[in-house]
mmCIF file of C-alpha atoms in Angstrom:
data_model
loop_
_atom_site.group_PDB
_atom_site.id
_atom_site.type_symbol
_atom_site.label_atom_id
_atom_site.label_comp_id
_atom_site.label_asym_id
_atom_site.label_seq_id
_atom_site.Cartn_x
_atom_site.Cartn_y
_atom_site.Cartn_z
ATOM 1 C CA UNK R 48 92.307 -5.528 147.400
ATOM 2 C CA UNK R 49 95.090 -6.074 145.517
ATOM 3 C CA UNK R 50 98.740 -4.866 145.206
ATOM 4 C CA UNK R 51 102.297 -5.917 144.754
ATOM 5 C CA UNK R 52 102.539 -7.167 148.248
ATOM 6 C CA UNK R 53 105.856 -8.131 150.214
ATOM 7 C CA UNK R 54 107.596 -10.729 151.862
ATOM 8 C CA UNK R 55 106.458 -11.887 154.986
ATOM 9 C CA UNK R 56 109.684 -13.368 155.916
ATOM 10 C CA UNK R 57 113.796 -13.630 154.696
ATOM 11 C CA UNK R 58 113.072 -16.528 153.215
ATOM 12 C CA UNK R 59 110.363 -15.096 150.812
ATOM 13 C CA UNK R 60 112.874 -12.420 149.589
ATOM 14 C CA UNK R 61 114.454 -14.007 146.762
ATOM 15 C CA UNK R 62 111.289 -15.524 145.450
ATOM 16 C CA UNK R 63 109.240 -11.731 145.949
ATOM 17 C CA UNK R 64 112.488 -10.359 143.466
ATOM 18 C CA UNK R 65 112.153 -13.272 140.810
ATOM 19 C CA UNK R 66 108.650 -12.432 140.537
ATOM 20 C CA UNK R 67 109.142 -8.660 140.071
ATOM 21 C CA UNK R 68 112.222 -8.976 137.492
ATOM 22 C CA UNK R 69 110.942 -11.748 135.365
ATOM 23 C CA UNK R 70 107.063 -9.670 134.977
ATOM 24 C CA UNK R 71 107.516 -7.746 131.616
ATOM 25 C CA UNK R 72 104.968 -5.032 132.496
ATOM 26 C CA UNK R 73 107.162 -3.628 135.205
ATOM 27 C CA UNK R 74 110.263 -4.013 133.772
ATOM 28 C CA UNK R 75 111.519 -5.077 129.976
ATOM 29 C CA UNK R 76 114.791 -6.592 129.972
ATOM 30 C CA UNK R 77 116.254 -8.221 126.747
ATOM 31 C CA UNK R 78 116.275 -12.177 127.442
ATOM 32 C CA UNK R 79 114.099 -11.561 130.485
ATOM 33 C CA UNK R 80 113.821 -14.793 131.629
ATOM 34 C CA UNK R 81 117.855 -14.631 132.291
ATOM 35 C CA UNK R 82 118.758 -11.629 132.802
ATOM 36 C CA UNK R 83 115.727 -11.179 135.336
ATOM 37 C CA UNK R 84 116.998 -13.827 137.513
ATOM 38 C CA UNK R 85 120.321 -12.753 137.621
ATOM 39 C CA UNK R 86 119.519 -9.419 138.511
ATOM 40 C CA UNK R 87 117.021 -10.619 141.078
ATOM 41 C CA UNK R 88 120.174 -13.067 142.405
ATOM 42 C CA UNK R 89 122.604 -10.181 142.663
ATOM 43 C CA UNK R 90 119.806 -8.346 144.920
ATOM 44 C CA UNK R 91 118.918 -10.987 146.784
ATOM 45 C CA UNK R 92 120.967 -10.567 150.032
ATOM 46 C CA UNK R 93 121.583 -6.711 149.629
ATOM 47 C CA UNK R 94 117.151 -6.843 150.091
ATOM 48 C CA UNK R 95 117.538 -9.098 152.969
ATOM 49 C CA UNK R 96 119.392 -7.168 154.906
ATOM 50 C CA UNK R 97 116.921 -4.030 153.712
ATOM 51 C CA UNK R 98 114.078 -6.331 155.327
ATOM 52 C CA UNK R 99 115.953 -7.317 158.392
ATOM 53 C CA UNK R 100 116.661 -3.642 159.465
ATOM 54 C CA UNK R 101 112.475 -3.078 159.451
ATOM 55 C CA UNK R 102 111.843 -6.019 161.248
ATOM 56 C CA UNK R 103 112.551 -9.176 159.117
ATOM 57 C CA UNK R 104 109.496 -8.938 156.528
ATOM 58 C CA UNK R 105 107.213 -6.571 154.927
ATOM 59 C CA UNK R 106 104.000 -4.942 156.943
ATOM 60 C CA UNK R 107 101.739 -4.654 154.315
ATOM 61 C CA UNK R 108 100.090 -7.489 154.343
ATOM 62 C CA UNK R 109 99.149 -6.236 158.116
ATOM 63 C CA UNK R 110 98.065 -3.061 157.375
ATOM 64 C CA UNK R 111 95.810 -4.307 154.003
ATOM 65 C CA UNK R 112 94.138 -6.373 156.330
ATOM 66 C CA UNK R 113 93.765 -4.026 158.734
ATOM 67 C CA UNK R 114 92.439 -1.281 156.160
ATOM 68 C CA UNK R 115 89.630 -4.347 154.207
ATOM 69 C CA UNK R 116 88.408 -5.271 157.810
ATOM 70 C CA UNK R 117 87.655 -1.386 158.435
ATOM 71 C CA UNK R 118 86.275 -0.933 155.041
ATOM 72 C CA UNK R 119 83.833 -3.504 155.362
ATOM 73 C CA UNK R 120 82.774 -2.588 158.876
ATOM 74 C CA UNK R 121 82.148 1.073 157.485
ATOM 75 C CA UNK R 122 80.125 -0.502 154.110
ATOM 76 C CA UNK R 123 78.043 -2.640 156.467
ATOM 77 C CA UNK R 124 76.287 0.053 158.778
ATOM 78 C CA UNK R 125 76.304 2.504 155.367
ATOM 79 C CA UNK R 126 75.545 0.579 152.501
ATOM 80 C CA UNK R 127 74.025 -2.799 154.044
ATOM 81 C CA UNK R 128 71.116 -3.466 151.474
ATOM 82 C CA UNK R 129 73.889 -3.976 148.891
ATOM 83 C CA UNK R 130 74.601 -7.749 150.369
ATOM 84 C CA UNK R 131 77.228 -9.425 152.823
ATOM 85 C CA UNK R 132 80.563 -7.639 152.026
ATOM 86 C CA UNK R 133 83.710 -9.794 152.260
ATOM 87 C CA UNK R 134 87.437 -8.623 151.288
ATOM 88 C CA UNK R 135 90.208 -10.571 149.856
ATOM 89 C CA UNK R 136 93.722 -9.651 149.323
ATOM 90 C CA UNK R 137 95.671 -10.407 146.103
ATOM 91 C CA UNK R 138 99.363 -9.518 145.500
ATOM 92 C CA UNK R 139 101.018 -9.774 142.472
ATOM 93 C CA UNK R 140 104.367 -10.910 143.338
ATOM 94 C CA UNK R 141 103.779 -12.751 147.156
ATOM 95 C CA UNK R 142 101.276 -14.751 148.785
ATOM 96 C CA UNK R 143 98.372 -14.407 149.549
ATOM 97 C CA UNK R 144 98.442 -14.053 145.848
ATOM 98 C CA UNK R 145 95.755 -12.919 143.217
ATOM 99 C CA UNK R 146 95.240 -16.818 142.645
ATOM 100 C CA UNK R 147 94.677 -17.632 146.248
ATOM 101 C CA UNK R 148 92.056 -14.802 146.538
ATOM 102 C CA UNK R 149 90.241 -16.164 143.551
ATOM 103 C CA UNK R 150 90.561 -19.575 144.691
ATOM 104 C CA UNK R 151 88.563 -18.797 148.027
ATOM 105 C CA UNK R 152 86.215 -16.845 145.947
ATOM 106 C CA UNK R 153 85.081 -19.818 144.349
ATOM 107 C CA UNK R 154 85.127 -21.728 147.712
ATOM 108 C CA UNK R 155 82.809 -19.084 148.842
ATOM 109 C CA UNK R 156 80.787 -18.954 146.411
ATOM 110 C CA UNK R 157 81.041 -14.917 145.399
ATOM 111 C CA UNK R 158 79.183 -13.720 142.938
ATOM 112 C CA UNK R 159 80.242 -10.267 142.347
ATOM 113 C CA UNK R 160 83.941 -9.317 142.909
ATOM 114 C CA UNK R 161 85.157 -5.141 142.445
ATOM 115 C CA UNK R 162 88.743 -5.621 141.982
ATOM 116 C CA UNK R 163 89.906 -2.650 143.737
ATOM 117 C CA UNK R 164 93.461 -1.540 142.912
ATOM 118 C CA UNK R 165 95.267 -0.102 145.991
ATOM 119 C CA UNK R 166 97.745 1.714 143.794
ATOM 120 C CA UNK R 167 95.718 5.173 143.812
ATOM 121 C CA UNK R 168 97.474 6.071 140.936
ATOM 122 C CA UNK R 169 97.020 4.231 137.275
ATOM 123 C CA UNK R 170 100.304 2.221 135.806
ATOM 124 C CA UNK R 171 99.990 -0.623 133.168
ATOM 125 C CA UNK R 172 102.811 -1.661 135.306
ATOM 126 C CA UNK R 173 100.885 -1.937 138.672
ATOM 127 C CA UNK R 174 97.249 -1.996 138.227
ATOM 128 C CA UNK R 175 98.084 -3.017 135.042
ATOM 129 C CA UNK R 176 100.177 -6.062 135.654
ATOM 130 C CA UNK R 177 97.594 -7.213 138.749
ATOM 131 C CA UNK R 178 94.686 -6.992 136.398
ATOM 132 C CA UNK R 179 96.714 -9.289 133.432
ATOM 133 C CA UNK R 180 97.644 -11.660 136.303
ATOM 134 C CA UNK R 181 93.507 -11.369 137.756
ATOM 135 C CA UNK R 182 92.841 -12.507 133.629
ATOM 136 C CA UNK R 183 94.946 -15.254 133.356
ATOM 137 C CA UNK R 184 94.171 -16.499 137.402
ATOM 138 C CA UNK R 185 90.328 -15.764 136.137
ATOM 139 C CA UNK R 186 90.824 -18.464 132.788
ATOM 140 C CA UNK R 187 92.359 -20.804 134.863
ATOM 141 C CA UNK R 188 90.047 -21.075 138.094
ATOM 142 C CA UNK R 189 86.708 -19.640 136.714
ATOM 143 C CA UNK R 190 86.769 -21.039 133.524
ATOM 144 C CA UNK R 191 83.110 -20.927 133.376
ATOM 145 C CA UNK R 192 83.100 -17.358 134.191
ATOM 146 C CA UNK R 193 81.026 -17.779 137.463
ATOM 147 C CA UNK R 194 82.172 -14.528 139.108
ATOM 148 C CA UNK R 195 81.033 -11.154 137.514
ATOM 149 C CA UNK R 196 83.577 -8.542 138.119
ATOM 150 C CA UNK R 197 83.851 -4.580 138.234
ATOM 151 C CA UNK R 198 86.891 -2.780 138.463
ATOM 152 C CA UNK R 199 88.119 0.626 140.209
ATOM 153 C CA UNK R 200 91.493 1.032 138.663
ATOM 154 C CA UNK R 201 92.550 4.765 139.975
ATOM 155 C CA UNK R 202 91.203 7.008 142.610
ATOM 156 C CA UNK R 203 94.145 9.116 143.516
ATOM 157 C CA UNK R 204 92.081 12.143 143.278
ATOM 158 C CA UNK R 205 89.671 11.064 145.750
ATOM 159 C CA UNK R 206 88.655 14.491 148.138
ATOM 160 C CA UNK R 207 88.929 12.086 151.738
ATOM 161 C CA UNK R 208 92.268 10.336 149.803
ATOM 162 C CA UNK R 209 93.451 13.866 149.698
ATOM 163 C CA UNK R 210 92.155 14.906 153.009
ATOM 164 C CA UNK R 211 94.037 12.448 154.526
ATOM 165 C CA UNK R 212 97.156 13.338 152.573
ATOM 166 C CA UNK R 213 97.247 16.663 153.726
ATOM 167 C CA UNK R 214 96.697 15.757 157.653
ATOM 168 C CA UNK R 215 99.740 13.741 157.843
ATOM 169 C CA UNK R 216 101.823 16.289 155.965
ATOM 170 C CA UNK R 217 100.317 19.069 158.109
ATOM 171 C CA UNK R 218 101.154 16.710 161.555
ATOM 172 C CA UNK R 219 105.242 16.923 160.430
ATOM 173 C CA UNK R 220 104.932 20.315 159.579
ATOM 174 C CA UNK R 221 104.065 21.454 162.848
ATOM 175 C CA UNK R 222 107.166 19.500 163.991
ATOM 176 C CA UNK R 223 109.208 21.827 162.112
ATOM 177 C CA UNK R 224 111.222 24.783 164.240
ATOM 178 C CA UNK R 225 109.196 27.764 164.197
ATOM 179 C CA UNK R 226 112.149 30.060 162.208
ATOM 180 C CA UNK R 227 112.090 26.912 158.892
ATOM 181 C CA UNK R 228 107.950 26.527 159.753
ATOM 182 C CA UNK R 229 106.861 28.061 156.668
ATOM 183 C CA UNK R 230 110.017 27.256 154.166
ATOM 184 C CA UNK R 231 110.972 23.700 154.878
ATOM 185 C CA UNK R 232 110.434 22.382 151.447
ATOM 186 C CA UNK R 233 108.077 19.552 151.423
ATOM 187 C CA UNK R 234 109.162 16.514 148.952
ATOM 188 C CA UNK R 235 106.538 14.341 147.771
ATOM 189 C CA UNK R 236 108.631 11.231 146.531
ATOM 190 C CA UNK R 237 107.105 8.427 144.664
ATOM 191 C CA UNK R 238 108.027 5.294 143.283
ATOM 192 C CA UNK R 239 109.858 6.077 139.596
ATOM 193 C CA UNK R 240 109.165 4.140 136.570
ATOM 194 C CA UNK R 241 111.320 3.227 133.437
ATOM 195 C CA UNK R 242 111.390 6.110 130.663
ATOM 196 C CA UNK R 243 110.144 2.971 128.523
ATOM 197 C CA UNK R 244 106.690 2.724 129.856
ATOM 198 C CA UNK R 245 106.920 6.704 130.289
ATOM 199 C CA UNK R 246 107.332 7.215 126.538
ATOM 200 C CA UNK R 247 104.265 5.055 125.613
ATOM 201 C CA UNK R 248 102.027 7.217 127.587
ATOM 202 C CA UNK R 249 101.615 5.449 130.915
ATOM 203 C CA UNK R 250 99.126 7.772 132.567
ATOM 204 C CA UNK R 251 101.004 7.380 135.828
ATOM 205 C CA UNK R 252 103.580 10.538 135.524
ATOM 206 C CA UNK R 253 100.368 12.419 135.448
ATOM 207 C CA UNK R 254 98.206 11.254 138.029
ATOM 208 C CA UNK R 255 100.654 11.373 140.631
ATOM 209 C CA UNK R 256 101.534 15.055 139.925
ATOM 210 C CA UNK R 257 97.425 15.270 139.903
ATOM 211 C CA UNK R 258 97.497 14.006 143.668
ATOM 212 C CA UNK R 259 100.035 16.397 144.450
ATOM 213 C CA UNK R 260 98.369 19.486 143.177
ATOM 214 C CA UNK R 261 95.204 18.361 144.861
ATOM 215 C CA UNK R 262 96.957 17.614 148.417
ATOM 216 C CA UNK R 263 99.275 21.083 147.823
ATOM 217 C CA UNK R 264 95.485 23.245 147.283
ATOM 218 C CA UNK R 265 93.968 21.286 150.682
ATOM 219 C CA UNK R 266 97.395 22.366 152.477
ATOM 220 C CA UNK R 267 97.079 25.985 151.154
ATOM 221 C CA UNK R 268 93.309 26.550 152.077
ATOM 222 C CA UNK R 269 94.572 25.179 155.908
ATOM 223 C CA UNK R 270 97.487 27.820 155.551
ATOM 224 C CA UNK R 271 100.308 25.641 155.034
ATOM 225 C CA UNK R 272 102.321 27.005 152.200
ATOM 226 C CA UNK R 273 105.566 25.591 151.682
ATOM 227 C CA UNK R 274 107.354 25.284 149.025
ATOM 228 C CA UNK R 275 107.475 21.777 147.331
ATOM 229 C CA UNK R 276 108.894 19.404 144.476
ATOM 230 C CA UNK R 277 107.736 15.610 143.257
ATOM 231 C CA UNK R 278 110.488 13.505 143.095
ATOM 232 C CA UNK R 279 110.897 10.106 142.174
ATOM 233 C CA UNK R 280 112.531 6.872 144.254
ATOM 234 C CA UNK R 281 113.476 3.595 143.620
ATOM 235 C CA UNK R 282 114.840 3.028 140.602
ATOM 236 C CA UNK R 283 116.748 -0.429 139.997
ATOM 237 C CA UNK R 284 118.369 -2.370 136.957
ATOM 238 C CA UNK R 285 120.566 -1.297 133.923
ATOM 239 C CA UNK R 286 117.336 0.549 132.535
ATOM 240 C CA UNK R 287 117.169 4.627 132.740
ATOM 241 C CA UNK R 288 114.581 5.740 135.018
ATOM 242 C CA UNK R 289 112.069 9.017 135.291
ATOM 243 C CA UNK R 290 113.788 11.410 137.338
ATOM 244 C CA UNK R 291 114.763 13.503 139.481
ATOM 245 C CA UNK R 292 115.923 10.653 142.295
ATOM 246 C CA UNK R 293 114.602 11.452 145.273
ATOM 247 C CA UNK R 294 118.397 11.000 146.809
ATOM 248 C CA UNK R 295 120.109 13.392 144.442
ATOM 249 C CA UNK R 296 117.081 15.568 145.115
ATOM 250 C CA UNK R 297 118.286 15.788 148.991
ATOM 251 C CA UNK R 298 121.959 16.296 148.274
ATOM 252 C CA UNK R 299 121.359 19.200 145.863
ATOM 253 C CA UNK R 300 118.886 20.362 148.504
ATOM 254 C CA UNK R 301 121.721 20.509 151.299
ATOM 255 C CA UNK R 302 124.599 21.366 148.717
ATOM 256 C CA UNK R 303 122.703 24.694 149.019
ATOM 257 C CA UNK R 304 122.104 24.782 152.626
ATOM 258 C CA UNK R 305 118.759 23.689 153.214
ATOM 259 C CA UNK R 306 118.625 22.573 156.444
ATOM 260 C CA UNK R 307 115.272 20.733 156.682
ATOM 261 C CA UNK R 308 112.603 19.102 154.676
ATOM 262 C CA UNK R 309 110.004 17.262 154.998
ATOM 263 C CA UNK R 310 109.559 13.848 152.794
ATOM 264 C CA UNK R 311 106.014 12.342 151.486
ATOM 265 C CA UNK R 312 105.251 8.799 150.562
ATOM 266 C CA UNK R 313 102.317 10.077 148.136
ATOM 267 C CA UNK R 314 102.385 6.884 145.725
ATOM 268 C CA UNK R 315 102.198 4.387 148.627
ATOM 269 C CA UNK R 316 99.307 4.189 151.325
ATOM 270 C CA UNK R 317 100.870 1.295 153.375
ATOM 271 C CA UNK R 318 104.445 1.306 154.679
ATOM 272 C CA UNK R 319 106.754 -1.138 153.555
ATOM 273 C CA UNK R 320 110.259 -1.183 151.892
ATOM 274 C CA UNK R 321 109.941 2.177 150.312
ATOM 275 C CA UNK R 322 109.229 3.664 152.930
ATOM 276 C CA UNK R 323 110.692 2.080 155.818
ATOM 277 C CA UNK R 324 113.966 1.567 154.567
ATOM 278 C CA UNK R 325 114.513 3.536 151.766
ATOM 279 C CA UNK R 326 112.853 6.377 152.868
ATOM 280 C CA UNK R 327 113.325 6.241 156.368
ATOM 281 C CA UNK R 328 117.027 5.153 156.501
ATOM 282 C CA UNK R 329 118.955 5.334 153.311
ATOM 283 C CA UNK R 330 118.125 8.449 152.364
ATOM 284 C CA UNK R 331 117.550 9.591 156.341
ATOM 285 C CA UNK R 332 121.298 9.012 156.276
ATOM 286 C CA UNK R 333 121.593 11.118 153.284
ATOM 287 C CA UNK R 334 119.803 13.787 154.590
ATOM 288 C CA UNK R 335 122.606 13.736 157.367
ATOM 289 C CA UNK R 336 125.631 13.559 155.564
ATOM 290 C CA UNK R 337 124.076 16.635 153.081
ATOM 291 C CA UNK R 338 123.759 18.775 156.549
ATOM 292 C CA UNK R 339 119.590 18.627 156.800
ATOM 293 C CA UNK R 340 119.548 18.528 160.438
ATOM 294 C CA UNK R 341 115.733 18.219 160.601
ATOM 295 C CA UNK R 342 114.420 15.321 158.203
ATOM 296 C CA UNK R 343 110.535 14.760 158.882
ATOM 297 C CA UNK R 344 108.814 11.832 157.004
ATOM 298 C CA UNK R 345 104.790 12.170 156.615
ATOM 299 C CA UNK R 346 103.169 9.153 158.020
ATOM 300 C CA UNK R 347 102.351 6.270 155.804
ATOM 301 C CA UNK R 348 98.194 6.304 156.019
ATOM 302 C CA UNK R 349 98.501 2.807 157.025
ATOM 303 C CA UNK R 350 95.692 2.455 160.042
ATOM 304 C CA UNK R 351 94.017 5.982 159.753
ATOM 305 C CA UNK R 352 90.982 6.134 160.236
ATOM 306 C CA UNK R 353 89.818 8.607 157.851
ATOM 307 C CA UNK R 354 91.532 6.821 155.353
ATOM 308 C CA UNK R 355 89.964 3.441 156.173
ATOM 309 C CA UNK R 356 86.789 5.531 155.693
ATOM 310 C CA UNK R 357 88.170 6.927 152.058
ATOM 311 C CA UNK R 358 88.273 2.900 150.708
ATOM 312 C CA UNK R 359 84.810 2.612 151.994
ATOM 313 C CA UNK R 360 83.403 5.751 150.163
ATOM 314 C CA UNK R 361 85.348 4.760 147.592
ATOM 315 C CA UNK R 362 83.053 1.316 146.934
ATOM 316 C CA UNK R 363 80.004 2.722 148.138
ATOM 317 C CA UNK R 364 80.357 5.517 145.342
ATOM 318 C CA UNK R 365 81.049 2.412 143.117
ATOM 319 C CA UNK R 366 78.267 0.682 143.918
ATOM 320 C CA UNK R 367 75.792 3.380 143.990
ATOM 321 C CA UNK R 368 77.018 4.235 140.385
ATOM 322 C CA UNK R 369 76.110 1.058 139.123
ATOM 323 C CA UNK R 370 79.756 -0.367 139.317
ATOM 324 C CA UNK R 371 81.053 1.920 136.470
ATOM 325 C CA UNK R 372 84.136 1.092 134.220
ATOM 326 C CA UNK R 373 86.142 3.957 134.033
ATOM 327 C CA UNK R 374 86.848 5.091 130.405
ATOM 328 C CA UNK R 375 90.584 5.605 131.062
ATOM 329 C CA UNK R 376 90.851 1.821 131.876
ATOM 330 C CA UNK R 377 89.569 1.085 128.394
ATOM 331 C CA UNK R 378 91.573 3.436 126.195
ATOM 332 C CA UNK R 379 95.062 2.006 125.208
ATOM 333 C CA UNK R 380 97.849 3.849 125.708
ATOM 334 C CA UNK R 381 99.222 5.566 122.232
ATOM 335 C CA UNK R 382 102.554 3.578 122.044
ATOM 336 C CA UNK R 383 102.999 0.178 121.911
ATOM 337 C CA UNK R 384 101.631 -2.708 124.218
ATOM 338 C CA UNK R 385 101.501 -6.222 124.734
ATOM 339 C CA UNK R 386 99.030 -8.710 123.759
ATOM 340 C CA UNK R 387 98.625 -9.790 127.084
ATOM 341 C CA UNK R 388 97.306 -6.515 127.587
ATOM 342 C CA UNK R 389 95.347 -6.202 124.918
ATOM 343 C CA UNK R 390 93.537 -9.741 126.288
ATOM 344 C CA UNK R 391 93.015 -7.922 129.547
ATOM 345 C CA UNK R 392 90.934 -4.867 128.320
ATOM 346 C CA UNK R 393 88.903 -6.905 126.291
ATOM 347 C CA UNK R 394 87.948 -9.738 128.850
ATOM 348 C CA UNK R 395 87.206 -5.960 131.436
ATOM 349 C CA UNK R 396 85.275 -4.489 128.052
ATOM 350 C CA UNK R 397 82.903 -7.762 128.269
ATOM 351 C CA UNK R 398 82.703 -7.783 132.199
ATOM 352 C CA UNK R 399 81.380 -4.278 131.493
ATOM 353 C CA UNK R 400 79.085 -5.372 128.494
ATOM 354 C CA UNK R 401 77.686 -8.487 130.877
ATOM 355 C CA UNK R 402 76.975 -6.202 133.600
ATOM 356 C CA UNK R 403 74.949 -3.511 131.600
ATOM 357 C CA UNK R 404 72.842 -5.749 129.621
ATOM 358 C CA UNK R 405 72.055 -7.706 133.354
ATOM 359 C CA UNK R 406 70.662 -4.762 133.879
#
């Protein structure tokens, strides 16, 4: 299960920034290796104190562990004659990191791994960047090539994802005062992306607006039919970022006297930073000063059930497919990319080979 992760404690904050800023498929800067830790420097304390008002550390390490155990449960009383199921978590830029996981798959003697992304939603520089880091981690530890591997890359389309979506937008809804019920725009905010990686045809841009039509046609079959907008958060660095912010979206909102809204995580499954603190109290204090007197905040899936039940599905469907490589994972994007990359889809291209002529 892998994703960018988050530190577990202050003292893992500077190190969780070096690692972002200095990894070029997130972020290009010109003399990276410099300019990345000087940005990541300047952040430093201004993130700590982010951390320290949600509790002194990020929860998604919790709530990734919470969501594998679940899965496997589910994927042992459905889909038991597939083997003992295990799960392992991997983050890119904290521990337990993509090495470590590998590491105690050797110790454990795996044999097949499905690196499942827990980014719904296709970027070269999240999926992307884990599965370059899962190559080079793969060289290094199973240099024999030991481990056969399958990959689910995207599933941000996925009918229970999208069911689950929709509940927790539909549960702040219902908050709303009857008179704004039915007009409250509803924001779906998700995390932005330099116009760089944009302009070379990251598929990103497009799946998350995919995930928002689907979870905007469950919400109008239930009768929910507010208005809505896809905005985009967290930009950072001297780089220009996809747009529109998610912040100027709510002042322009309550320049014009909208008076409540309703925000939606729908890149991110588990809370953490984005969402706790950015979402929840920097732009919650926004919200405030721009006169939006009623600022509701879908629930991150985190724990939910049905969701833990999605992931589950999710690999079942996998395996029962034969552990497919999706096609988009292969095809390049049109502009330019690294060789790193390039590495990467050739090293999944010959897991895929490996596995079909197995049989």
């Amino acid at each position: 299960m892998m994703n960018m992760g988050g530190p577990r404690t202050l003292d893992d904050v500077g190190p969780f920034l070096q690692n972002i800023f200095l990894d070029r498929d997130i972020i290009k800067l010109p003399a990276q290796r410099l300019l990345g830790q000087f940005i990541a420097k300047r952040r430093v304390n201004k993130v700590k104190d982010q951390y320290r008002q949600i509790g002194g550390g990020s929860p998604i390490e919790k709530w990734t562990r919470i969501q594998g155990e679940g899965m496997v449960d589910i994927l042992r009383h459905t889909k038991p004659e597939a083997g003992v199921y295990s799960y392992y978590v991997g983050f890119r830029y904290t521990e337990p990191s993509i090495s470590t996981a590998l590491e105690s798959m050797v110790e454990d003697g795996i044999d097949h791994v499905i690196a499942f992304t827990q980014y719904q939603q296709y970027s070269s520089s999240t999926t992307g960047s884990n599965f370059n880091e899962l190559y080079r981690a793969q060289k290094r530890l199973d240099p024999q090539s030991k481990l056969r591997w399958s990959f689910i890359d995207r599933w941000g389309n996925h009918p229970q994802l999208i069911a689950a979506f929709a509940d927790r937008v539909e549960d702040q809804v219902k908050k709303l005062a009857e008179d704004v019920r039915h007009t409250t725009p509803i924001i779906f905010s998700a995390h932005s992306l330099p116009l760089n990686v944009v302009d070379r045809g990251d598929t990103y841009v497009s799946e998350v607006g995919g995930t928002v039509a689907y979870v905007i046609d469950e919400l109008r079959r239930r009768g929910v039919n507010n208005p809505y907008r896809l905005t985009w958060q967290s930009a950072v660095g001297p780089l220009r970022w996809l747009g529109p912010q998610t912040e100027s979206a709510i002042e322009a909102y309550g320049s014009i006297g909208v008076k409540s809204l309703v925000m939606v995580p729908i890149a991110f499954t588990s809370d953490h930073i984005e969402t706790l603190f950015e979402l929840d109290i920097e732009y919650g204090e926004v919200a405030e000063k721009a006169g939006i007197s009623q600022y509701l905040r879908a629930e991150a899936l985190n724990g939910y059930a049905p969701f833990i039940g999605a992931l589950a599905t999710i690999v079942k469907e996998h395996i029962d497919c034969g552990f497919p490589t999706n096609p988009q994972l292969l095809l390049p994007d049109p502009g330019p990319e690294s060789e790193q990359t390039v590495l990467t889809r050739k090293w999944i291209a010959s897991q895929t080979a490996r596995r079909l002529a197995s049989g």
